[in-house]
Tab-separated table of N, CA and C in Angstrom:
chain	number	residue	atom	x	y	z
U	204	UNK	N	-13.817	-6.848	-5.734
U	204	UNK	CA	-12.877	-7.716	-6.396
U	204	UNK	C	-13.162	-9.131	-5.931
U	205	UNK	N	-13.255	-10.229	-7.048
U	205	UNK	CA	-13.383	-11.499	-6.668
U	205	UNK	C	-12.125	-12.184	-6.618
U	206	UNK	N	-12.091	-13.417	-5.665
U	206	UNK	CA	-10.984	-14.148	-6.102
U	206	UNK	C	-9.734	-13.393	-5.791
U	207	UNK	N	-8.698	-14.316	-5.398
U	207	UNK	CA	-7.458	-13.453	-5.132
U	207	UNK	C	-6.710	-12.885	-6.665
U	208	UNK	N	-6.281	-12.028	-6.981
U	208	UNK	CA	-5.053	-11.591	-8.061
U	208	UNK	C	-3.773	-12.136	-7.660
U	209	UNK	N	-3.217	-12.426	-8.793
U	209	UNK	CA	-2.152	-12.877	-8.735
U	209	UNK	C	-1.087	-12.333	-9.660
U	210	UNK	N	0.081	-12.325	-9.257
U	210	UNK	CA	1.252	-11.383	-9.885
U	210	UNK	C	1.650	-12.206	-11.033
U	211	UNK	N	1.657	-11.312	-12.031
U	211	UNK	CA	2.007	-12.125	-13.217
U	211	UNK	C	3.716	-12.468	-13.775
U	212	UNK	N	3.908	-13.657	-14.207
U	212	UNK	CA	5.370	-14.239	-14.060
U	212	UNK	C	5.978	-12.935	-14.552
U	213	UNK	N	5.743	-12.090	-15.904
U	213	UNK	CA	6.214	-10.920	-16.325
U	213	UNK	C	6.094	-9.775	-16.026
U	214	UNK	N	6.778	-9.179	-15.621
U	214	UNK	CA	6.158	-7.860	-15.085
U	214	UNK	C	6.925	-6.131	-15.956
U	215	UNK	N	6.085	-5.878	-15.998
U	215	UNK	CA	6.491	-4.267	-16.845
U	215	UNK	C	6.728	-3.446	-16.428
U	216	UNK	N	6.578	-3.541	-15.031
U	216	UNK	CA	6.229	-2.039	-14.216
U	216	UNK	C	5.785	-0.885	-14.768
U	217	UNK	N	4.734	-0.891	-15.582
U	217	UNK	CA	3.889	-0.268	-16.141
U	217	UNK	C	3.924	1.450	-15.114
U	218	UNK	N	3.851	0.978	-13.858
U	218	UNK	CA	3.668	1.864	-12.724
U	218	UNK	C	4.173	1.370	-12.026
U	219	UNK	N	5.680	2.079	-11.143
U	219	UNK	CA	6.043	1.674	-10.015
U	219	UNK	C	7.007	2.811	-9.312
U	220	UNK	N	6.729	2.882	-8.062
U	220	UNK	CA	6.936	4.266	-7.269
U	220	UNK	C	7.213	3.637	-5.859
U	221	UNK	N	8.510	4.659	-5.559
U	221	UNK	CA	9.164	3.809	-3.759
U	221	UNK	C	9.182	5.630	-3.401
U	222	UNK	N	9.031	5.054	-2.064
U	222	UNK	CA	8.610	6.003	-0.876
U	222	UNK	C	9.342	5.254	0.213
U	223	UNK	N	10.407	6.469	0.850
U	223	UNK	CA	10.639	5.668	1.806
U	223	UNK	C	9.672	5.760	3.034
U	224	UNK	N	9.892	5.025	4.549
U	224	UNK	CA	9.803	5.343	5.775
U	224	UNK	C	10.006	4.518	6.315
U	225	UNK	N	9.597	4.175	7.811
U	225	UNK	CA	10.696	3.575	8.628
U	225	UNK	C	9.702	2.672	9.194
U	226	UNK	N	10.275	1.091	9.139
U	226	UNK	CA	9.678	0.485	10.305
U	226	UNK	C	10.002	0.319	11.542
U	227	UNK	N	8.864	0.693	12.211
U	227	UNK	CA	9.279	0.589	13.826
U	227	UNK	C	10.216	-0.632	14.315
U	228	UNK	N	10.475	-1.855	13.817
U	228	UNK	CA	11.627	-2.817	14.604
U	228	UNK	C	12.920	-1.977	13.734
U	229	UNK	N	12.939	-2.346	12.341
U	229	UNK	CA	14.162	-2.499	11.727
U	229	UNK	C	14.403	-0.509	11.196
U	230	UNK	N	13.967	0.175	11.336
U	230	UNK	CA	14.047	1.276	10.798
U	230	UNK	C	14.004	1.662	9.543
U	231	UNK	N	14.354	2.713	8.861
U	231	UNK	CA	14.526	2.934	7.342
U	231	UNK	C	14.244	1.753	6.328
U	232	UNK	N	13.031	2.441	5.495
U	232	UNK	CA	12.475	1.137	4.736
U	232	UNK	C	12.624	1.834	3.317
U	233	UNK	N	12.474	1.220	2.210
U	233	UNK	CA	12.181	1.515	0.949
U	233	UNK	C	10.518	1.273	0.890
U	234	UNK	N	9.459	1.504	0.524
U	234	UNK	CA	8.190	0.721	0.293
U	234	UNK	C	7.520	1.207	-1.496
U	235	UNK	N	6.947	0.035	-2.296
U	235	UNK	CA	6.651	0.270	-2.932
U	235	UNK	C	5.440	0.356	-3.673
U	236	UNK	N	4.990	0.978	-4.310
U	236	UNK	CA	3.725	1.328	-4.895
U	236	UNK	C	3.354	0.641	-6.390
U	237	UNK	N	2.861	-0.273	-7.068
U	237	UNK	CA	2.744	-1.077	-8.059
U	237	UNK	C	1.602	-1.002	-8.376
U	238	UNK	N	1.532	-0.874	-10.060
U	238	UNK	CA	0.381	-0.903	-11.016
U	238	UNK	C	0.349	-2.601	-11.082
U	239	UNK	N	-1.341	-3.496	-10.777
U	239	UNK	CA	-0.576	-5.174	-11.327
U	239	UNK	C	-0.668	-5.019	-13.084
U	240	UNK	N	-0.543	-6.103	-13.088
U	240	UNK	CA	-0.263	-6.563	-14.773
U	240	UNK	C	-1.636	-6.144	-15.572
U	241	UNK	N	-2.780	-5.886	-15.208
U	241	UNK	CA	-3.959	-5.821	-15.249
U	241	UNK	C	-4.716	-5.086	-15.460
U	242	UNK	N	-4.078	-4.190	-14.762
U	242	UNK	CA	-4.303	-2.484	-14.554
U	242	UNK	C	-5.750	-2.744	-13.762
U	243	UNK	N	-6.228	-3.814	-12.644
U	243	UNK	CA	-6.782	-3.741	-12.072
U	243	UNK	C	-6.983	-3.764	-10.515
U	244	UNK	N	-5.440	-3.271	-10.386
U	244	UNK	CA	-4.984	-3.203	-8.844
U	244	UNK	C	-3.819	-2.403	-8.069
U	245	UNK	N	-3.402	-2.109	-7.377
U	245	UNK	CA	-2.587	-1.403	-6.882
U	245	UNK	C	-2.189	-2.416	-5.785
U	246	UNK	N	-0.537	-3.040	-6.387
U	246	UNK	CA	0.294	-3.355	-5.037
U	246	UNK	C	0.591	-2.338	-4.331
U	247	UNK	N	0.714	-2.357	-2.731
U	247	UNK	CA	1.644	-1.683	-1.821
U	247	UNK	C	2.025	-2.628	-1.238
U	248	UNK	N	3.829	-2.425	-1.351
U	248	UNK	CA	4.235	-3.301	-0.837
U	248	UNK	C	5.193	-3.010	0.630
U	249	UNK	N	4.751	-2.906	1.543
U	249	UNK	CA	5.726	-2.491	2.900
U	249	UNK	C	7.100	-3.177	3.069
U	250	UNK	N	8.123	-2.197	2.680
U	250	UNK	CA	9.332	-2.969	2.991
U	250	UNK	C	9.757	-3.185	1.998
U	251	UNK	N	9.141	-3.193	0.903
U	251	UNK	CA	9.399	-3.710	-0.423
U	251	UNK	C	9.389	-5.120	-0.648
U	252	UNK	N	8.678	-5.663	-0.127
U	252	UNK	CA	8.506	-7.347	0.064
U	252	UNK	C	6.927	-8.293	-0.609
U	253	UNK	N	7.121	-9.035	-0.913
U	253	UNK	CA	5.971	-9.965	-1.345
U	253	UNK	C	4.849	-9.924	0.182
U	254	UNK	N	6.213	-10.020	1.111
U	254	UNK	CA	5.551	-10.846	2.335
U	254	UNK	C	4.354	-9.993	2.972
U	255	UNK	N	4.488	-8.425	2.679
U	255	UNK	CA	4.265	-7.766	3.363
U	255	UNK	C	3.383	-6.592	2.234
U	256	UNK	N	2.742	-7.479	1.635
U	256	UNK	CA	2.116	-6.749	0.412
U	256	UNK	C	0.990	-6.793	0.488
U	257	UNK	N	-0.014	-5.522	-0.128
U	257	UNK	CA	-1.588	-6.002	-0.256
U	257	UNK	C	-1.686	-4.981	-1.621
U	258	UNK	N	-2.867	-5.887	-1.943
U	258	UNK	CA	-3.079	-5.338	-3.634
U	258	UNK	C	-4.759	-4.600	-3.226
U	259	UNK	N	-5.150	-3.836	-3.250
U	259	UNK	CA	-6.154	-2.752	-3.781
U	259	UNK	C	-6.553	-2.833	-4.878
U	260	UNK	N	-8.234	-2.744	-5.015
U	260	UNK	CA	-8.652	-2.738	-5.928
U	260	UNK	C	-9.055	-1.023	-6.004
U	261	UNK	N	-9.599	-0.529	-7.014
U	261	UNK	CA	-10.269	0.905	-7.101
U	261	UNK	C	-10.730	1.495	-5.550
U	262	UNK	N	-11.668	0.748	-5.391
U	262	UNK	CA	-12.019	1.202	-3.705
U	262	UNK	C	-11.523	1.159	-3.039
U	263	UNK	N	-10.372	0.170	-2.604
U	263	UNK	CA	-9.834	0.133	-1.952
U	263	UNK	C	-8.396	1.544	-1.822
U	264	UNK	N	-7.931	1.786	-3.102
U	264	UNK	CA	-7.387	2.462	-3.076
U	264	UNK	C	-7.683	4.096	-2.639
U	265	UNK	N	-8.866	4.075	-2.966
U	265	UNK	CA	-9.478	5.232	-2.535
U	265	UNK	C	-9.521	5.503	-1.074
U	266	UNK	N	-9.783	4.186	-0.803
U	266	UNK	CA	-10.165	4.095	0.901
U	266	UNK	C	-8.874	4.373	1.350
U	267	UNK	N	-7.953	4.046	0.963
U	267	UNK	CA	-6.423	3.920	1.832
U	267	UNK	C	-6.441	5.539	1.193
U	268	UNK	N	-6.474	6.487	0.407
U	268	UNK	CA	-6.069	7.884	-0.110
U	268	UNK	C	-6.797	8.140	1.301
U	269	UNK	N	-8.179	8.294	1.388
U	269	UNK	CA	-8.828	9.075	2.096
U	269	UNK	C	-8.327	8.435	3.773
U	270	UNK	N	-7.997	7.347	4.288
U	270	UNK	CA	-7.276	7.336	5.311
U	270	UNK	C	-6.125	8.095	5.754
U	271	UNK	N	-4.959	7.739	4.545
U	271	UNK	CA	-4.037	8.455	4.638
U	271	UNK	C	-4.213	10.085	4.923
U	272	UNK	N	-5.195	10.449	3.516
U	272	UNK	CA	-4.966	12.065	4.380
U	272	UNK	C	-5.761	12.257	5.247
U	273	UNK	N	-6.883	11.706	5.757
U	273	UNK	CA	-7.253	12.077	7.509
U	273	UNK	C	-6.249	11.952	8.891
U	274	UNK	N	-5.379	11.431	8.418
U	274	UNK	CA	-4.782	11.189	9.482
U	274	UNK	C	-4.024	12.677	9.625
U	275	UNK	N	-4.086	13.834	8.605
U	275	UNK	CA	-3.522	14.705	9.159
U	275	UNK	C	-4.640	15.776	10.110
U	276	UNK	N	-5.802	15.494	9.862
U	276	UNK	CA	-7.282	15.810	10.631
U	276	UNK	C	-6.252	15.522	12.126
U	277	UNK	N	-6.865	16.892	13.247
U	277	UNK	CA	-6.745	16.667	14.107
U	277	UNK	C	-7.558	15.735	14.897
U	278	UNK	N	-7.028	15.021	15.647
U	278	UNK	CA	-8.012	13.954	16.882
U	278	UNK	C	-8.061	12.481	15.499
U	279	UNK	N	-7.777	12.765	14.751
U	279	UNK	CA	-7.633	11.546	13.483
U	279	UNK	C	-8.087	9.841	14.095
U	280	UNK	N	-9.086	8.929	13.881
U	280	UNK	CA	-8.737	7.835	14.378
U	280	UNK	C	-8.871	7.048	13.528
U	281	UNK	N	-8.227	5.538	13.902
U	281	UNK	CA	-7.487	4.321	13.141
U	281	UNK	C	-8.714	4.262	12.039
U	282	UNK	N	-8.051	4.412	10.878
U	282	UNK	CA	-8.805	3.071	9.553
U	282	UNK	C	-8.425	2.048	9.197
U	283	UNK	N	-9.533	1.463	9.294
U	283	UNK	CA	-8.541	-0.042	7.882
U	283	UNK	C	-9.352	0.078	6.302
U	284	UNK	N	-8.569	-0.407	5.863
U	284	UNK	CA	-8.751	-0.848	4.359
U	284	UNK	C	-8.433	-2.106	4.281
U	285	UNK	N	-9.198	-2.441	3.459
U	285	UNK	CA	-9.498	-4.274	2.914
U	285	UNK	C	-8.788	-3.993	1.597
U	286	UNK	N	-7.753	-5.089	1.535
U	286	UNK	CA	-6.935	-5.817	-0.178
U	286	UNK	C	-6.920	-7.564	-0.270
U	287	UNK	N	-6.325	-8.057	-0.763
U	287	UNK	CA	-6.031	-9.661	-0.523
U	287	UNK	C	-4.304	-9.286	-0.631
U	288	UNK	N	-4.049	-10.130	-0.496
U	288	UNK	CA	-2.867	-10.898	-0.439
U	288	UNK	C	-2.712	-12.023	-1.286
U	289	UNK	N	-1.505	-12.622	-2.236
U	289	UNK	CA	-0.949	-13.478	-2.584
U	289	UNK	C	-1.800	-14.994	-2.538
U	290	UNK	N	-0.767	-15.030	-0.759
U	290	UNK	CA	-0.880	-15.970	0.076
U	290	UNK	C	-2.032	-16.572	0.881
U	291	UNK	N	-2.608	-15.365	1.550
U	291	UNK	CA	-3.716	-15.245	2.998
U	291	UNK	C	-4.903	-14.813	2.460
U	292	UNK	N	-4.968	-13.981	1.205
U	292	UNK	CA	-6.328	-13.735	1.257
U	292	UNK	C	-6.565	-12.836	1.572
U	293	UNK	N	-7.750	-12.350	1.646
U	293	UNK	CA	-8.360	-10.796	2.356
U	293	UNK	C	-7.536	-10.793	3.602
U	294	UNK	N	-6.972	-9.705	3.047
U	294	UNK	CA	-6.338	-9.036	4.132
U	294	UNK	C	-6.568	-7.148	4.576
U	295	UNK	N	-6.673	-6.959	6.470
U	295	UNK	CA	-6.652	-5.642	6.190
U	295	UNK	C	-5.185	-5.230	6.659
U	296	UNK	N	-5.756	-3.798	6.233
U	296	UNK	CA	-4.851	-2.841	6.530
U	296	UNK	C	-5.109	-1.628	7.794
U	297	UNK	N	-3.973	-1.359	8.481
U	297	UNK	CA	-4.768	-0.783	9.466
U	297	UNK	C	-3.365	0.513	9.405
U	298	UNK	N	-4.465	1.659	9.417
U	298	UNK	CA	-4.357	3.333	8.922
U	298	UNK	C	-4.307	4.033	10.352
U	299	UNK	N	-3.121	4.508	11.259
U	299	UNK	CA	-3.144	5.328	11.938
U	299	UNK	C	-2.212	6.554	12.197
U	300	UNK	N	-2.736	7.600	12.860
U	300	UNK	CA	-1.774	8.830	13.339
U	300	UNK	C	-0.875	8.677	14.303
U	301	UNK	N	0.062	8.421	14.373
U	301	UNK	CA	1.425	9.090	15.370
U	301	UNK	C	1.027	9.862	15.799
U	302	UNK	N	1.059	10.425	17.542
U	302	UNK	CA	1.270	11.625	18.212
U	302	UNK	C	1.521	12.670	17.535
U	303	UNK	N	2.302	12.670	16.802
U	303	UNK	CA	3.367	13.851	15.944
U	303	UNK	C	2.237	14.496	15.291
U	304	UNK	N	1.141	14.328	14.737
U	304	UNK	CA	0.032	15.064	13.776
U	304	UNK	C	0.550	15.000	12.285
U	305	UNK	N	1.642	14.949	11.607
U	305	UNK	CA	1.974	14.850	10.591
U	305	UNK	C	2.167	13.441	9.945
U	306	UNK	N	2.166	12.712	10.465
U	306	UNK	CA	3.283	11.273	9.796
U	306	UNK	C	1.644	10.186	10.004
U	307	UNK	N	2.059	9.532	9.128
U	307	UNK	CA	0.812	7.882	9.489
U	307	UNK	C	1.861	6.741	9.493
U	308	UNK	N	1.008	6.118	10.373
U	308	UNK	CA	1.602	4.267	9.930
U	308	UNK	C	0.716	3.678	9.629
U	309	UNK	N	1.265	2.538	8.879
U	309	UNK	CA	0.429	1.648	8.041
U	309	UNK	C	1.221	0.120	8.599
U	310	UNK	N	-0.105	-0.461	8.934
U	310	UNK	CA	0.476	-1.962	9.694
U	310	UNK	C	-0.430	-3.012	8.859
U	311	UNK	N	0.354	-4.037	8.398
U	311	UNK	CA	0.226	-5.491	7.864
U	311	UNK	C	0.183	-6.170	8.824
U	312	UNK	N	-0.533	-7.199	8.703
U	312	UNK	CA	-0.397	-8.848	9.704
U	312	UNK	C	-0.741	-10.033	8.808
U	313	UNK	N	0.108	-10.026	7.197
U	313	UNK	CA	-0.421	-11.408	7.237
U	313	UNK	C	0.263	-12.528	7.669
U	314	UNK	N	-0.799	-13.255	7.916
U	314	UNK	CA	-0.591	-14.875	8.333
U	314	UNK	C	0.070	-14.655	9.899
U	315	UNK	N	-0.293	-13.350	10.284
U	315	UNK	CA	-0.062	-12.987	11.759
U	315	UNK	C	1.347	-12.538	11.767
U	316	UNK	N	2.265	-12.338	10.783
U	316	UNK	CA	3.508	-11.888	11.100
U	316	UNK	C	3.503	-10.230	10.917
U	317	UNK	N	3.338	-8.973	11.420
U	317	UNK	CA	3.224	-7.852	11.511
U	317	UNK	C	4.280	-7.413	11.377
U	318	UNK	N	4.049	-6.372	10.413
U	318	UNK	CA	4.735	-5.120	10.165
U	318	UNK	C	4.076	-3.459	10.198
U	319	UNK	N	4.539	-2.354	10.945
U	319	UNK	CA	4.805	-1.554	10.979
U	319	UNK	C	5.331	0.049	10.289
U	320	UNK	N	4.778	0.513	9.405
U	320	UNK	CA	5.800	1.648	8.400
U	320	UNK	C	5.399	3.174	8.813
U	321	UNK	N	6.358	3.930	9.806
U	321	UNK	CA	6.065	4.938	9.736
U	321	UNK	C	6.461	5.947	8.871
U	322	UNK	N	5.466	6.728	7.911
U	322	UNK	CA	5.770	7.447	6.825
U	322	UNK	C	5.405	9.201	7.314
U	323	UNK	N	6.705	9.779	7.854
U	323	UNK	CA	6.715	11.240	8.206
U	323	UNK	C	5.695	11.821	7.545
U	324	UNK	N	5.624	12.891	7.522
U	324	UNK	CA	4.633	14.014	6.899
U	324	UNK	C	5.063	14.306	5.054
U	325	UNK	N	6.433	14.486	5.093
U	325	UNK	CA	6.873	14.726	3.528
U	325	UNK	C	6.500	13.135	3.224
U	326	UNK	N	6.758	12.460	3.801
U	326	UNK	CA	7.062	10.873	3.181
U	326	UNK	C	5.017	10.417	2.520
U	327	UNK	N	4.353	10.774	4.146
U	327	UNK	CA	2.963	10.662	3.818
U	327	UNK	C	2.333	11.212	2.487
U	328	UNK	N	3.169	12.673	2.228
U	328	UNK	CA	2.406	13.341	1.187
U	328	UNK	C	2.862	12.641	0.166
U	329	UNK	N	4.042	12.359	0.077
U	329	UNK	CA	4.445	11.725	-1.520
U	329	UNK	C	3.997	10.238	-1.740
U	330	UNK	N	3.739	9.451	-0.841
U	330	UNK	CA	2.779	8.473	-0.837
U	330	UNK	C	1.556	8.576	-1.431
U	331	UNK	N	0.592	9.737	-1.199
U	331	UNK	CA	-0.522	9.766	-1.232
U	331	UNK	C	-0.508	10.026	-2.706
U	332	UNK	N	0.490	11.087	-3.365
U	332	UNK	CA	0.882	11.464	-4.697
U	332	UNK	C	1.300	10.085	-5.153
U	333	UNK	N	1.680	9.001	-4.587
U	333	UNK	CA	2.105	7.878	-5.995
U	333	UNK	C	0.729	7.147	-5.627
U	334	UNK	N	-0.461	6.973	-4.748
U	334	UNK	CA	-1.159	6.211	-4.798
U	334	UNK	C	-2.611	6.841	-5.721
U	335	UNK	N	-2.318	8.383	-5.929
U	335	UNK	CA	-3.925	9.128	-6.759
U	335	UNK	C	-3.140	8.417	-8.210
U	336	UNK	N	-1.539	8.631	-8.039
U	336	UNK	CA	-0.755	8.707	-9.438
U	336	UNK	C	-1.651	7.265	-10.268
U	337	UNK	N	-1.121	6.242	-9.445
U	337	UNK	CA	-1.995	4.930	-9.387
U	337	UNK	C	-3.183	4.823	-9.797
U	338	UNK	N	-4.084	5.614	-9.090
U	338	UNK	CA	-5.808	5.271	-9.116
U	338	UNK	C	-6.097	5.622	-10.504
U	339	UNK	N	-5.401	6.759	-11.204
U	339	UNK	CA	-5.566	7.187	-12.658
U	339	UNK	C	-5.738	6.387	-13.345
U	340	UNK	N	-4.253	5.245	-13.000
U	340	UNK	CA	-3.994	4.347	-14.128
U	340	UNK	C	-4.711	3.343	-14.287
U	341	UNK	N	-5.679	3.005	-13.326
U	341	UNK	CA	-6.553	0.954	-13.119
U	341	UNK	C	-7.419	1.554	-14.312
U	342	UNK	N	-7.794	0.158	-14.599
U	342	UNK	CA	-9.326	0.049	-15.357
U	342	UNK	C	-10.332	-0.318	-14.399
U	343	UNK	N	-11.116	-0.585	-15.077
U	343	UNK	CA	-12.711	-1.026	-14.298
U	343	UNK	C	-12.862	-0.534	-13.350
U	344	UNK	N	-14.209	-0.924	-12.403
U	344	UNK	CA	-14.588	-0.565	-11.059
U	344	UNK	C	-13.812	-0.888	-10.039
């Protein structure tokens, strides 16, 4: 993907899917899953926030599927995935296992302000189900 994407003033929600889980400061989160205007990206948005958003292109989305479910692989270690952001630009994402063997978190830092989302095991699976749901829908590479 070239160039940052940008959210378009109208939006359809063509595709849009919330999952909860919890961030480690504030607890219990809503987070959401977004088709863009384009059908050439996948928002996730942690928290349900602009601030705390990264958009995926095809690969990328793939990359975050296949993170997500390794992390239920025993001995599992950290991935990132590359999206942009809005604001910052290429931004990653960083994919790890909880002790627990079931659950992942998924941590943001843009512009250095970090966030945290731990998504249990039911929460992980239905994640992973709105993000293939997603990959169906993009066009292009």
């Amino acid at each position: 993907m070239t160039g940052i994407m940008r959210m378009a003033e109208t939006r359809t929600f063509t595709f849009y899917r919330r999952v909860t889980g919890s961030d480690i400061r504030s607890g219990p989160c809503t987070n959401q899953v977004e088709l863009s205007e384009d059908r050439r990206g996948l928002f996730l948005r942690l928290a349900s926030t602009a601030r705390f958003s990264i958009l995926l292109n095809r690969s990328g989305v793939t990359g975050l599927i296949d993170a997500v479910a390794n992390t239920a692989a025993a001995g599992a270690t950290p991935g990132d995935v590359m999206g942009t952001h809005e604001h910052h630009g290429a931004l990653r994402m960083r994919v790890t296992a909880p002790a627990d063997g079931g659950a992942v978190t998924l941590t943001l830092a843009p512009g250095g302000d970090e966030i945290s989302v731990v998504f249990s095991s039911r929460e992980r699976e239905e994640l992973l189900g709105h993000l293939r749901g997603g990959l169906n829908l993009l066009r292009g590479p």
